[in-house]
Short mmCIF file of C-alpha atoms in Angstrom, two decimals:
data_model
loop_
_atom_site.label_atom_id
_atom_site.label_comp_id
_atom_site.label_asym_id
_atom_site.label_seq_id
_atom_site.Cartn_x
_atom_site.Cartn_y
_atom_site.Cartn_z
CA MET J 1 124.35 130.74 149.54
CA GLU J 2 122.40 131.68 146.24
CA HIS J 3 119.17 133.51 146.73
CA VAL J 4 116.14 131.54 146.18
CA GLY J 5 113.20 133.31 145.15
CA VAL J 6 109.52 133.20 144.03
CA TYR J 7 108.89 135.68 141.28
CA ILE J 8 105.44 136.40 139.21
CA THR J 9 105.35 138.56 136.20
CA ASN J 10 102.06 139.80 135.28
CA SER J 11 100.73 140.92 131.85
CA ALA J 12 101.76 144.37 132.38
CA ASN J 13 105.37 143.18 132.65
CA LYS J 14 105.66 143.88 136.24
CA THR J 15 107.50 141.44 138.33
CA VAL J 16 106.95 141.07 141.99
CA GLU J 17 109.12 138.70 144.44
CA LEU J 18 107.30 137.09 147.31
CA PRO J 19 108.40 138.87 150.34
CA VAL J 20 108.83 135.54 152.10
CA ALA J 21 110.56 132.53 150.34
CA PRO J 22 107.95 129.68 151.11
CA ALA J 23 109.61 126.60 153.16
CA GLU J 24 108.01 124.54 150.58
CA PHE J 25 105.65 124.53 147.55
CA THR J 26 104.03 121.69 145.65
CA THR J 27 103.71 121.29 141.88
CA ARG J 28 101.55 118.56 140.39
CA SER J 29 102.02 116.91 137.18
CA GLU J 30 99.40 114.07 135.88
CA LEU J 31 99.20 111.88 132.75
CA GLY J 32 95.84 111.45 131.14
CA GLY J 33 94.45 108.30 130.27
CA ASP J 34 91.69 105.81 131.69
CA THR J 35 91.23 102.42 132.76
CA VAL J 36 89.21 99.79 130.69
CA THR J 37 88.20 95.73 131.09
CA ILE J 38 89.40 93.77 128.52
CA LEU J 39 87.77 89.91 128.41
CA GLY J 40 90.68 87.45 129.23
CA LEU J 41 92.96 90.29 130.32
CA GLY J 42 91.25 92.10 133.16
CA GLU J 43 91.84 95.89 133.63
CA ILE J 44 94.44 97.86 131.36
CA ARG J 45 95.40 101.35 131.42
CA ARG J 46 95.29 103.17 128.44
CA LEU J 47 97.60 106.18 128.45
CA GLY J 48 96.83 109.66 127.44
CA MET J 49 98.68 112.95 126.79
CA THR J 50 100.39 114.83 129.61
CA LYS J 51 98.07 117.24 131.58
CA LEU J 52 98.78 120.83 132.53
CA ARG J 53 100.96 121.52 135.60
CA THR J 54 99.61 123.04 138.61
CA ALA J 55 101.62 124.76 141.64
CA THR J 56 100.54 125.66 144.93
CA ILE J 57 102.28 128.34 147.36
CA SER J 58 101.21 129.03 150.70
CA ASN J 59 102.95 131.67 153.04
CA ASN J 60 102.28 135.22 154.32
CA PHE J 61 102.54 138.77 153.38
CA PRO J 62 104.00 141.20 156.61
CA LEU J 63 101.87 143.97 157.10
CA ASP J 64 105.09 146.07 157.20
CA PRO J 65 107.59 144.44 154.94
CA ALA J 66 110.09 147.06 155.48
CA ASN J 67 110.72 146.52 159.27
CA SER J 68 110.25 142.67 158.93
CA PRO J 69 113.48 141.27 159.35
CA TRP J 70 112.31 137.78 158.26
CA CYS J 71 111.77 138.80 154.62
CA THR J 72 113.85 137.25 152.01
CA ALA J 73 112.76 139.16 149.04
CA GLU J 74 115.52 141.49 147.60
CA GLU J 75 112.75 144.27 146.62
CA LEU J 76 109.72 144.72 148.89
CA LEU J 77 106.60 146.50 148.20
CA GLY J 78 105.36 148.91 150.86
CA SER J 79 102.70 146.70 152.45
CA SER J 80 100.81 143.74 152.50
CA ASP J 81 97.92 145.37 150.92
CA ASP J 82 100.17 146.12 147.81
CA TYR J 83 100.86 142.28 147.65
CA ILE J 84 97.03 141.41 147.85
CA SER J 85 96.17 144.27 145.38
CA PHE J 86 98.91 142.89 142.87
CA PHE J 87 97.40 139.10 142.88
CA GLN J 88 93.93 140.30 142.98
CA THR J 89 94.20 142.21 140.13
CA ALA J 90 96.23 139.31 138.07
CA TRP J 91 93.58 136.81 139.41
CA LYS J 92 90.48 138.87 138.40
CA LYS J 93 92.18 139.91 134.77
CA GLN J 94 92.66 136.16 134.12
CA LYS J 95 95.59 136.86 132.07
CA PRO J 96 98.70 134.37 131.95
CA VAL J 97 101.44 135.27 134.47
CA ARG J 98 105.05 133.95 134.57
CA LEU J 99 105.74 132.18 137.80
CA VAL J 100 109.65 131.67 138.21
CA VAL J 101 111.13 129.85 141.50
CA SER J 102 115.13 130.58 141.16
CA GLY J 103 117.13 127.62 142.07
CA THR J 104 114.66 125.15 140.67
CA ASN J 105 113.28 124.04 137.18
CA LEU J 106 110.02 125.66 137.83
CA ASN J 107 109.71 128.35 135.22
CA MET J 108 106.15 128.19 133.31
CA THR J 109 103.34 130.53 132.03
CA ALA J 110 100.35 130.06 134.13
CA VAL J 111 97.07 131.49 135.26
CA ILE J 112 95.93 132.35 138.88
CA THR J 113 93.09 129.92 139.58
CA ALA J 114 92.82 130.75 142.94
CA PHE J 115 94.12 133.45 145.75
CA GLU J 116 93.17 133.00 149.43
CA TYR J 117 94.21 135.37 152.10
CA GLY J 118 93.37 136.35 155.78
CA PRO J 119 94.79 137.24 158.88
CA GLY J 120 97.83 135.16 160.11
CA LYS J 121 96.95 132.35 162.42
CA SER J 122 100.35 132.44 164.39
CA SER J 123 101.11 136.40 164.19
CA THR J 124 98.90 139.82 164.26
CA VAL J 125 101.50 141.24 161.98
CA ASP J 126 100.92 139.45 158.77
CA VAL J 127 98.44 138.07 156.23
CA ASP J 128 98.44 134.27 155.30
CA TYR J 129 97.71 133.39 151.80
CA THR J 130 97.51 130.50 149.40
CA LEU J 131 98.12 130.99 145.31
CA GLU J 132 97.21 128.54 143.05
CA PHE J 133 98.57 128.34 139.23
CA ALA J 134 97.77 126.33 136.55
CA GLU J 135 100.00 126.24 133.36
CA TYR J 136 98.72 127.88 130.25
CA HIS J 137 99.67 127.52 126.62
CA GLU J 138 98.36 129.74 124.10
CA VAL J 139 96.40 128.44 121.41
CA LYS J 140 96.80 130.31 118.19
CA ALA J 141 94.43 129.75 115.27
CA LEU J 142 96.06 128.80 111.75
CA LYS J 143 95.07 131.03 109.17
CA THR J 144 93.75 128.77 106.00
CA VAL J 145 93.61 130.09 102.79
CA ILE J 146 90.99 128.46 100.70
CA LYS J 147 91.57 129.11 96.99
CA PRO J 148 88.24 128.77 94.93
CA VAL J 149 88.03 125.83 92.59
CA VAL J 150 88.15 126.96 89.28
CA ALA J 151 86.28 124.40 86.88
CA LYS J 152 88.54 123.54 83.99
CA LYS J 153 87.08 124.32 80.72
CA LYS J 154 86.61 121.27 78.60
CA ALA J 155 88.58 121.38 75.32
CA PRO J 156 85.99 121.71 72.43
CA ARG J 157 85.21 118.62 70.68
CA PRO J 158 86.53 118.48 67.29
CA LYS J 159 84.19 118.96 64.75
CA PRO J 160 83.12 115.62 62.88
CA ALA J 161 84.66 115.60 59.45
CA LYS J 162 82.40 116.68 56.68
CA LYS J 163 80.88 113.50 54.80
CA ILE J 164 81.71 113.61 51.04
CA GLY J 165 79.14 112.33 48.74
CA VAL J 166 77.32 113.09 45.45
CA GLY J 167 76.70 116.75 45.39
CA SER J 168 79.50 117.79 47.94
CA THR J 169 81.71 120.87 47.16
CA VAL J 170 85.45 119.82 47.32
CA ILE J 171 88.84 120.97 46.92
CA VAL J 172 90.67 119.08 44.57
CA ASN J 173 94.63 118.58 44.70
CA GLY J 174 95.47 115.47 42.50
CA ARG J 175 95.62 113.85 38.81
CA LEU J 176 92.33 113.18 37.05
CA HIS J 177 91.97 109.94 35.64
CA ARG J 178 89.53 108.38 32.87
CA ASP J 179 87.92 105.79 35.17
CA SER J 180 87.60 104.88 38.57
CA TYR J 181 90.25 102.32 38.38
CA GLY J 182 92.60 104.84 38.02
CA ALA J 183 93.13 104.16 34.28
CA GLY J 184 94.17 106.93 31.56
CA PRO J 185 96.00 109.67 34.13
CA GLY J 186 95.56 112.79 32.62
CA GLN J 187 95.75 116.70 34.17
CA THR J 188 96.68 117.40 37.75
CA GLU J 189 94.33 119.72 39.70
CA HIS J 190 95.63 122.29 42.45
CA ASN J 191 93.43 123.75 44.68
CA ALA J 192 90.68 123.43 42.30
CA THR J 193 87.01 123.75 43.67
CA ARG J 194 84.72 121.07 42.30
CA LYS J 195 81.55 119.24 42.66
CA ILE J 196 81.30 115.30 43.14
CA ASN J 197 78.68 113.89 40.85
CA PHE J 198 79.28 110.17 41.06
CA THR J 199 81.18 107.72 43.53
CA ALA J 200 82.44 104.23 43.21
CA PRO J 201 83.42 103.29 46.67
CA GLY J 202 86.00 100.64 47.11
CA ARG J 203 87.70 101.65 43.81
CA LYS J 204 91.16 103.19 43.23
CA CYS J 205 89.28 106.67 42.25
CA PRO J 206 86.20 106.61 43.88
CA TYR J 207 85.26 110.12 43.19
CA HIS J 208 84.43 111.77 39.82
CA VAL J 209 84.34 115.66 39.89
CA THR J 210 83.20 118.30 37.63
CA THR J 211 83.31 122.20 37.72
CA LEU J 212 80.64 124.00 40.00
CA SER J 213 78.99 124.43 36.46
CA GLY J 214 78.61 120.67 35.69
CA GLY J 215 81.72 120.34 33.17
CA TRP J 216 83.15 116.88 33.73
CA ARG J 217 86.79 116.67 34.84
CA GLY J 218 87.65 113.05 35.87
CA TRP J 219 88.11 110.40 38.73
CA VAL J 220 90.30 111.32 41.52
CA THR J 221 91.65 109.12 44.55
CA ALA J 222 90.08 109.78 48.08
CA GLY J 223 93.31 111.42 49.15
CA SER J 224 93.04 114.11 46.32
CA VAL J 225 89.58 115.57 47.70
CA LYS J 226 88.98 117.80 50.86
CA ALA J 227 85.56 118.63 51.91
CA LYS J 228 85.01 122.47 51.45
#
C-alpha cells in the first residue's frame, strides 16, 4: 500500500512530515462574485475570480514519537515540542511554506494562517493541534522603463525668397536684350553681378540691368536673374 503523508517545507527548505497522517483533512475553494437584483429579471449571480484555496488539518503530536507505534511518518522528530517549535516558527515568520499531501492533488504554496494546539483530549501522551493554511501567490513588480520624451526639433523655416526690384543687386546668367519685349538679343552674361534699374512687370524681359557703377547692359528674362 502506498505511503500517504503530509509534508510541510518551510522557508529554510526544511521538510517535516506530520507524525500521524490525519484520517481526513479539508480544503476549500471558492468562486468570487456577488448577487444583484435586476428589474424584470430578479436576482442574478455575477461571477468573479477564483479565490485562494484554504486547507485545515487536525490531528495530534505524540509526546514521544519514537515510542508511539501509531505514528505513520517515515522520519520522526524527537518530541511533540519539536513539531510545535517548527510550526510556531513558520507561523510567526509568515513566510510561504509548501504543503504536499501524497496520494492527492494537494500541492500548494501557502502561509500558515492559524496554529492551535493543546493537551490531547483522548490521551495524556499526545498534543492535539489544528493547522490552517491559505494559498499564496507571489506578486512580482514589473520593472517599467520610462523613456524621456525628447521633443523633435522643428525643421527651420525656409528663408523667404528675396524680392527683386529696382536697386536690387542680382546675379545674371542669360542673354541681354535691347528692350523689355525681348527684341534685339545681344551678349550673354555669365555669373555677372549687376543692378536692376528698371522693371517692366508682365513683359518677356522684365528686368533692365546695369553694372554696379551704373553702366547699362540690357533687358533680361526673369529666369536669368537671381537675388544676391
